[in-house]
Amino acid sequence: MLLNSQQCDALRELGNIGAAHAATTLSTMLMTNIEMDVPDIKVIDISQVHQYVSDELAALVLFEITGEVSGGGYVLLHIPKNSVIRLTNAMLGMTEQDRELTEMDESALLEIGNIMVSAFLDATAGLLNIIMLPSPPTLTIDMPHAAVQSILASEGFMDINEVVLFRTELRSDQHKIINNLFLLPNEPMLDEIVSMLENLLKITSGPPGTA
Amino acid sequence: MSKEQPDPQTVIIGIGEYRIAKTPMSSIGLGSCIGLVLHSRNGGMGGMAHVMLPDSQGREDRPGKFADTAVEILVTELASAGCRTSQLVAKIAGGASMFKGFSGNLNIGERNAEAIIAALKGKNIELAGKDVGGTMGRTVTYYPALEGRMVIRSADGRVKEI
C-alpha cells in the first residue's frame, strides 16, 4: 500500500485546508456560498480507476505542481459538462444556458482554474512551510478517465500499479454548479508530502513548549 | 452518451487488464492507453487488453498493461482456447495525446501504438482496423459474437466502427 490510514488522515486534513481556500476564492468570484465535502482519499488499483472517474464529458483544467517539491504531480480541476455553462455564466454575468462554449468560456475556465488551484496549492504549501506553484494550465473538454489515465501513464508516475486518488467536491447550490479538485501526486512527491506532514505532526504533538 | 443499448453482459476491462471471451468487452475513457482486440475469424471469440505502456522491460506481473506482453498473452490464451494464431485479426483504438506541452508526456500514446503494431507484425497478425492518435479520449466496446465489431465513441460524441 502507498499509504496507511494515519497518513491518509493527515493528507485528508491537508487537502481539506487547501480545498477550503479554493472554495473561498470560488465563493468570492461567484458571490455565492460554496459547499464543500471532506476530501475523499482512496488508494486504488489502476484497473479500478474507472469506478471512480467516468468517461462523461467535462471541462478539465490541468496543472503541473512546481516549486519546492519533486516534479511530476498534478492538480486537475474537473467541471462536469452541465456545470460548465452555468459556471461561466455566473462568472461572466450571462444567462443564456443553451449555447455553445466560446473562447470566452475557455478563458474564464482557465482563469477560474488558475485562481482556485493557486489558492489550493498556496494554502497546502503554507502549512508544510514550503512553496508550491501551479504551472500554466491546459484546458481540454474531454473524458475525465482519459485525462487521469494519460497522467498516470506519464513519465513522472514510473509504471505504477496503485494510485492515491484524492478528490474533493465544491458545490454552489444556488447556481447548481459542481466542481471537483483532484490531486494526483506521483510517488516521490507523495512520499515528500507525507514525510513533511509526519514531521509537522511530531512537532505539534510534542510536549508543551517544544513547538 | 452512447447510442448503443448497454449490454448487461459487457465486462469492463480496466487499465492494464485483459480478458478473452465470447461476450462484449469495453474499456472506458482511453487517453494515451490503447484498447487492443485480437479477434478470431472463426468461433466468434476473441480477447481484449487495455494497454498502458509500450514496453514491459521483462516484467510479467501484469501482462495486459504493456504492448509486448499484451499481444503475447492474448495470443497464448486464445491458442489454449482453440483459436489458431493464423485465424486472428487485430484492431486497435486509443493512443491519444491529450495534454500537449506537459513535460512528462513523451508521446506515450504514439509509442503504445507503434509497439503494438510491431508486436503484431512479429506474430504475423493482420491489423484489420485502427483508430489511433489525435487529442481526444475514446470509449471502446468489442463484440466478439458480432464478427468482431469494435465500436468507438470519441469525446466529441462521434461514434465509429472498425
Coordinates of C-alpha atoms in Angstrom, one line a residue:
Chain A
M1 CA 0.0 0.0 0.0
L2 CA 1.1 3.5 -0.8
L3 CA -0.4 5.0 2.4
N4 CA -1.5 3.7 5.8
S5 CA -4.7 5.0 7.3
Q6 CA -2.9 7.6 9.5
Q7 CA -1.1 9.0 6.5
C8 CA -4.5 9.1 4.7
D9 CA -6.0 11.1 7.6
A10 CA -3.1 13.6 7.6
L11 CA -3.3 14.0 3.8
R12 CA -7.1 14.5 4.1
E13 CA -6.6 17.2 6.6
L14 CA -4.0 18.9 4.5
G15 CA -6.3 18.7 1.4
N16 CA -9.2 20.0 3.5
I17 CA -7.3 23.2 4.3
G18 CA -6.3 23.6 0.7
A19 CA -9.8 23.0 -0.6
A20 CA -11.3 25.4 1.9
H21 CA -9.1 28.2 0.4
A22 CA -10.0 27.2 -3.1
A23 CA -13.7 27.3 -2.1
T24 CA -13.3 30.8 -0.6
T25 CA -11.9 32.1 -3.9
L26 CA -14.7 30.5 -5.9
S27 CA -17.2 31.9 -3.5
T28 CA -15.7 35.4 -4.0
M29 CA -15.7 35.1 -7.8
L30 CA -19.3 33.9 -7.9
M31 CA -20.5 35.9 -5.0
T32 CA -22.3 32.9 -3.5
N33 CA -21.9 30.3 -0.8
I34 CA -19.8 27.3 -1.8
E35 CA -20.5 23.9 -0.1
M36 CA -17.5 21.6 0.3
D37 CA -17.2 18.0 1.2
V38 CA -14.4 16.4 3.2
P39 CA -11.8 15.2 0.7
D40 CA -12.2 11.6 -0.4
I41 CA -8.8 9.8 -0.3
K42 CA -8.5 6.3 -1.7
V43 CA -5.6 4.1 -2.6
I44 CA -6.8 2.1 -5.6
D45 CA -5.5 -0.3 -8.2
I46 CA -5.1 1.3 -11.6
S47 CA -7.5 -1.2 -13.1
Q48 CA -10.3 0.2 -10.8
V49 CA -9.9 3.9 -11.7
H50 CA -13.0 3.6 -14.0
Q51 CA -15.1 3.0 -10.9
Y52 CA -14.3 6.5 -9.6
V53 CA -13.6 8.6 -12.7
S54 CA -16.1 8.4 -15.6
D55 CA -16.0 8.9 -19.3
E56 CA -18.8 11.6 -19.2
L57 CA -17.7 14.8 -20.9
A58 CA -16.3 17.5 -18.7
A59 CA -14.1 20.6 -18.7
L60 CA -10.7 19.6 -17.4
V61 CA -8.1 22.1 -16.3
L62 CA -4.7 20.5 -15.7
F63 CA -1.8 22.0 -13.7
E64 CA 1.6 20.5 -13.0
I65 CA 2.8 21.2 -9.4
T66 CA 6.1 23.0 -9.3
G67 CA 8.1 24.7 -6.6
E68 CA 9.9 23.1 -3.6
V69 CA 8.7 19.6 -4.3
S70 CA 10.0 17.0 -6.8
G71 CA 8.2 17.3 -10.2
G72 CA 5.6 15.0 -11.7
G73 CA 2.5 15.7 -9.6
Y74 CA -0.7 17.3 -11.0
V75 CA -3.8 19.0 -9.9
L76 CA -6.9 18.5 -12.1
L77 CA -10.0 20.7 -11.9
H78 CA -13.0 18.8 -13.2
I79 CA -16.2 20.5 -14.1
P80 CA -19.0 18.3 -15.4
K81 CA -20.4 19.5 -18.7
N82 CA -23.7 20.6 -17.4
S83 CA -22.0 22.8 -14.8
V84 CA -19.6 24.4 -17.3
I85 CA -22.0 26.9 -18.9
R86 CA -23.7 27.7 -15.5
L87 CA -20.3 28.4 -14.0
T88 CA -19.0 30.7 -16.8
N89 CA -22.5 32.4 -17.0
A90 CA -22.3 33.1 -13.3
M91 CA -18.8 34.5 -13.7
L92 CA -19.4 36.5 -16.8
G93 CA -22.8 37.7 -15.9
M94 CA -24.6 35.9 -18.7
T95 CA -27.9 34.0 -18.6
E96 CA -28.3 32.0 -21.8
Q97 CA -28.0 28.3 -20.9
D98 CA -28.5 26.8 -24.3
R99 CA -25.4 27.9 -26.2
E100 CA -22.1 26.6 -27.4
L101 CA -18.8 27.1 -25.5
T102 CA -16.9 30.1 -26.8
E103 CA -13.3 31.3 -26.4
M104 CA -14.6 33.5 -23.6
D105 CA -15.8 30.5 -21.7
E106 CA -12.5 28.8 -22.2
S107 CA -10.6 31.9 -20.9
A108 CA -13.0 32.0 -17.9
L109 CA -12.4 28.3 -17.1
L110 CA -8.6 28.8 -17.3
E111 CA -8.9 31.8 -15.0
I112 CA -11.1 30.1 -12.5
G113 CA -8.8 27.1 -12.5
N114 CA -5.8 29.3 -12.0
I115 CA -7.2 31.2 -9.1
M116 CA -8.7 28.1 -7.4
V117 CA -5.6 25.9 -7.8
S118 CA -3.2 28.7 -6.8
A119 CA -5.2 29.1 -3.6
F120 CA -5.3 25.4 -3.1
L121 CA -1.6 24.9 -3.5
D122 CA -0.7 28.1 -1.6
A123 CA -2.6 27.0 1.5
T124 CA -1.3 23.4 1.3
A125 CA 2.3 24.6 0.8
G126 CA 1.9 27.2 3.6
L127 CA 1.0 24.5 6.1
L128 CA 4.1 22.5 5.0
N129 CA 6.2 25.6 5.1
I130 CA 7.3 25.3 1.5
I131 CA 6.4 26.9 -1.8
M132 CA 4.2 25.1 -4.4
L133 CA 3.1 26.8 -7.6
P134 CA 0.9 25.7 -10.4
S135 CA 2.3 25.5 -13.9
P136 CA 0.3 27.4 -16.6
P137 CA -2.9 25.5 -17.1
T138 CA -4.0 23.4 -20.0
L139 CA -7.8 23.1 -20.7
T140 CA -9.5 20.2 -22.5
I141 CA -13.1 19.3 -22.9
D142 CA -13.0 15.6 -22.8
M143 CA -13.5 12.3 -20.8
P144 CA -12.2 12.5 -17.3
H145 CA -11.0 8.9 -17.2
A146 CA -8.9 9.5 -20.4
A147 CA -7.3 12.5 -18.8
V148 CA -6.5 10.8 -15.5
Q149 CA -5.3 7.7 -17.4
S150 CA -3.0 9.9 -19.5
I151 CA -1.5 11.5 -16.4
L152 CA -0.9 8.1 -14.8
A153 CA 0.9 6.9 -17.9
S154 CA 3.2 9.9 -18.0
E155 CA 6.9 9.6 -17.2
G156 CA 6.6 11.0 -13.7
F157 CA 4.5 8.1 -12.5
M158 CA 7.0 5.5 -13.5
D159 CA 5.0 2.4 -14.1
I160 CA 2.6 2.3 -11.1
N161 CA 0.1 -0.3 -10.2
E162 CA -1.7 1.7 -7.5
V163 CA -2.7 5.3 -7.3
V164 CA -3.8 7.7 -4.5
L165 CA -7.0 9.2 -5.6
F166 CA -7.6 12.5 -3.8
R167 CA -10.8 14.2 -4.7
T168 CA -12.9 17.0 -3.1
E169 CA -16.2 18.3 -4.4
L170 CA -17.1 22.0 -4.3
R171 CA -20.7 23.0 -5.0
S172 CA -22.7 26.1 -5.5
D173 CA -26.3 25.1 -4.7
Q174 CA -27.6 28.5 -5.8
H175 CA -26.1 28.2 -9.3
K176 CA -26.3 24.3 -9.4
I177 CA -22.5 24.1 -10.1
I178 CA -20.3 21.2 -9.2
N179 CA -16.5 21.3 -9.3
N180 CA -14.1 18.5 -8.4
L181 CA -10.5 19.1 -7.5
F182 CA -8.2 16.1 -8.0
L183 CA -4.7 16.0 -6.5
L184 CA -2.5 13.5 -8.3
P185 CA 0.9 13.4 -6.8
N186 CA 3.4 10.9 -8.2
E187 CA 5.2 8.6 -5.7
P188 CA 8.3 10.8 -5.0
M189 CA 6.0 13.8 -4.4
L190 CA 3.6 11.8 -2.2
D191 CA 6.5 10.5 -0.1
E192 CA 7.8 14.0 0.4
I193 CA 4.5 15.5 1.4
V194 CA 3.7 12.6 3.7
S195 CA 7.1 12.9 5.5
M196 CA 6.7 16.6 5.8
L197 CA 3.3 16.0 7.3
E198 CA 4.6 13.5 9.7
N199 CA 7.4 15.9 10.9
L200 CA 4.7 18.5 11.3
L201 CA 2.6 16.2 13.5
K202 CA 5.6 15.2 15.6
I203 CA 6.4 18.8 16.3
T204 CA 2.8 19.9 17.1
S205 CA 2.0 16.9 19.2
G206 CA 5.3 17.2 21.2
P207 CA 5.3 18.3 24.9
P208 CA 4.1 21.9 25.6
G209 CA 6.8 24.4 24.9
T210 CA 8.7 22.3 22.4
A211 CA 6.9 23.7 19.3
Chain B
M1 CA -23.7 9.2 -24.1
S2 CA -23.6 6.1 -26.2
K3 CA -26.5 5.5 -28.5
E4 CA -25.9 1.8 -28.2
Q5 CA -28.0 -0.1 -25.7
P6 CA -25.6 -1.2 -23.0
D7 CA -25.4 -4.9 -22.9
P8 CA -25.6 -6.3 -19.4
Q9 CA -23.1 -8.9 -20.3
T10 CA -20.4 -6.3 -21.1
V11 CA -17.4 -6.6 -19.0
I12 CA -15.2 -3.6 -18.3
I13 CA -11.5 -4.1 -19.0
G14 CA -9.7 -1.7 -16.6
I15 CA -6.3 -0.2 -17.1
G16 CA -3.7 -2.9 -17.5
E17 CA -6.3 -5.8 -17.6
Y18 CA -7.0 -8.3 -20.3
R19 CA -9.6 -11.0 -21.0
I20 CA -10.7 -13.5 -23.6
A21 CA -14.4 -14.1 -24.0
K22 CA -17.3 -14.5 -26.5
T23 CA -19.3 -11.8 -24.7
P24 CA -18.8 -8.0 -25.2
M25 CA -15.9 -6.2 -23.6
S26 CA -15.5 -2.5 -23.1
S27 CA -12.8 0.0 -22.0
I28 CA -13.9 3.4 -21.0
G29 CA -12.0 6.7 -21.4
L30 CA -8.9 5.6 -23.2
G31 CA -6.5 8.5 -23.4
S32 CA -2.9 7.5 -24.2
C33 CA -3.9 3.9 -23.4
I34 CA -4.9 1.6 -26.2
G35 CA -7.7 -0.9 -26.5
L36 CA -6.2 -3.9 -28.3
V37 CA -8.5 -6.5 -29.7
L38 CA -7.4 -9.9 -31.1
H39 CA -10.4 -11.4 -32.8
S40 CA -10.6 -15.0 -34.1
R41 CA -12.2 -15.2 -37.5
N42 CA -14.0 -18.4 -36.6
G43 CA -15.7 -19.2 -33.3
G44 CA -16.9 -15.7 -32.5
M45 CA -14.4 -15.2 -29.8
G46 CA -11.5 -13.0 -29.0
G47 CA -9.5 -11.1 -26.5
M48 CA -9.1 -7.5 -25.4
A49 CA -6.4 -5.7 -23.4
H50 CA -6.2 -2.2 -22.0
V51 CA -2.6 -1.4 -22.8
M52 CA -1.0 1.4 -20.8
L53 CA 2.7 1.4 -21.7
P54 CA 4.8 0.3 -24.7
D55 CA 7.4 -1.9 -23.1
S56 CA 7.3 -4.4 -20.2
Q57 CA 11.1 -4.5 -19.8
G58 CA 10.8 -8.1 -18.8
R59 CA 8.1 -7.6 -16.2
E60 CA 5.5 -10.3 -16.1
D61 CA 3.1 -9.4 -13.3
R62 CA 0.6 -7.5 -15.4
P63 CA 0.7 -8.8 -19.0
G64 CA -2.3 -6.7 -20.1
K65 CA -0.6 -3.5 -19.2
F66 CA 2.3 -3.5 -21.7
A67 CA 2.2 -3.6 -25.6
D68 CA 4.6 -6.5 -25.9
T69 CA 3.2 -8.8 -23.2
A70 CA -0.4 -8.0 -24.0
V71 CA -0.1 -9.3 -27.6
E72 CA 1.8 -12.3 -26.3
I73 CA -0.7 -13.2 -23.5
L74 CA -3.8 -12.8 -25.8
V75 CA -2.2 -15.0 -28.5
T76 CA -1.3 -17.6 -25.9
E77 CA -4.7 -17.7 -24.1
L78 CA -6.6 -17.7 -27.4
A79 CA -4.5 -20.6 -28.6
S80 CA -5.3 -22.6 -25.5
A81 CA -9.0 -21.8 -26.1
G82 CA -8.6 -23.3 -29.6
C83 CA -8.1 -20.1 -31.7
R84 CA -5.2 -20.6 -34.0
T85 CA -2.9 -17.6 -34.4
S86 CA -3.3 -17.7 -38.2
Q87 CA -7.1 -17.1 -37.7
L88 CA -6.5 -13.9 -35.7
V89 CA -7.0 -10.3 -36.8
A90 CA -6.2 -7.3 -34.7
K91 CA -7.9 -3.9 -34.1
I92 CA -6.6 -1.1 -32.0
A93 CA -8.1 2.2 -30.8
G94 CA -6.7 4.9 -28.5
G95 CA -3.2 6.3 -28.1
A96 CA -4.3 10.0 -28.0
S97 CA -2.1 12.8 -26.8
M98 CA -4.4 14.8 -24.6
F99 CA -2.1 17.3 -22.9
K100 CA 0.5 18.6 -25.3
G101 CA 3.2 20.6 -23.8
F102 CA 3.4 18.8 -20.4
S103 CA 6.9 17.7 -19.7
G104 CA 6.0 14.2 -18.6
N105 CA 4.1 13.2 -21.7
L106 CA 6.6 12.0 -24.2
N107 CA 4.1 10.8 -26.8
I108 CA 3.2 7.7 -24.8
G109 CA 0.1 7.2 -26.9
E110 CA 2.1 7.1 -30.1
R111 CA 4.7 4.8 -28.7
N112 CA 2.0 2.5 -27.4
A113 CA 0.5 2.2 -30.9
E114 CA 3.9 1.7 -32.5
A115 CA 4.9 -1.0 -30.0
I116 CA 1.6 -2.9 -30.5
I117 CA 1.9 -2.7 -34.3
A118 CA 5.5 -4.1 -34.1
A119 CA 4.5 -6.9 -31.8
L120 CA 1.6 -7.9 -34.2
K121 CA 4.0 -7.9 -37.1
G122 CA 6.3 -10.2 -35.2
K123 CA 3.4 -12.7 -34.9
N124 CA 2.2 -12.2 -38.5
I125 CA -1.2 -11.0 -37.3
E126 CA -3.1 -8.7 -39.7
L127 CA -4.1 -5.3 -38.4
A128 CA -7.7 -5.1 -39.6
G129 CA -8.6 -1.7 -38.2
K130 CA -7.2 1.1 -36.2
D131 CA -8.3 4.4 -34.8
V132 CA -5.3 5.9 -33.0
G133 CA -3.8 9.3 -32.2
G134 CA -5.4 12.6 -32.1
T135 CA -6.1 14.5 -28.9
M136 CA -9.4 13.1 -27.8
G137 CA -10.4 10.3 -25.3
R138 CA -12.3 7.3 -26.6
T139 CA -14.6 4.6 -25.1
V140 CA -14.5 1.3 -27.0
T141 CA -16.6 -1.8 -27.0
Y142 CA -15.7 -5.0 -28.7
Y143 CA -18.4 -7.6 -29.7
P144 CA -16.7 -11.0 -30.4
A145 CA -20.0 -12.6 -31.4
L146 CA -20.9 -9.8 -33.9
E147 CA -18.0 -10.6 -36.3
G148 CA -15.6 -8.7 -34.0
R149 CA -17.1 -5.3 -34.3
M150 CA -15.3 -2.7 -32.3
V151 CA -17.4 0.4 -31.7
I152 CA -15.5 3.6 -30.8
R153 CA -17.1 6.6 -29.2
S154 CA -15.0 9.8 -29.1
A155 CA -15.2 12.6 -26.5
D156 CA -16.9 14.8 -29.1
G157 CA -19.7 12.3 -29.4
R158 CA -18.8 10.8 -32.8
V159 CA -19.3 7.0 -33.0
K160 CA -17.5 4.9 -35.5
E161 CA -16.8 1.2 -36.1
I162 CA -13.8 -0.7 -37.2

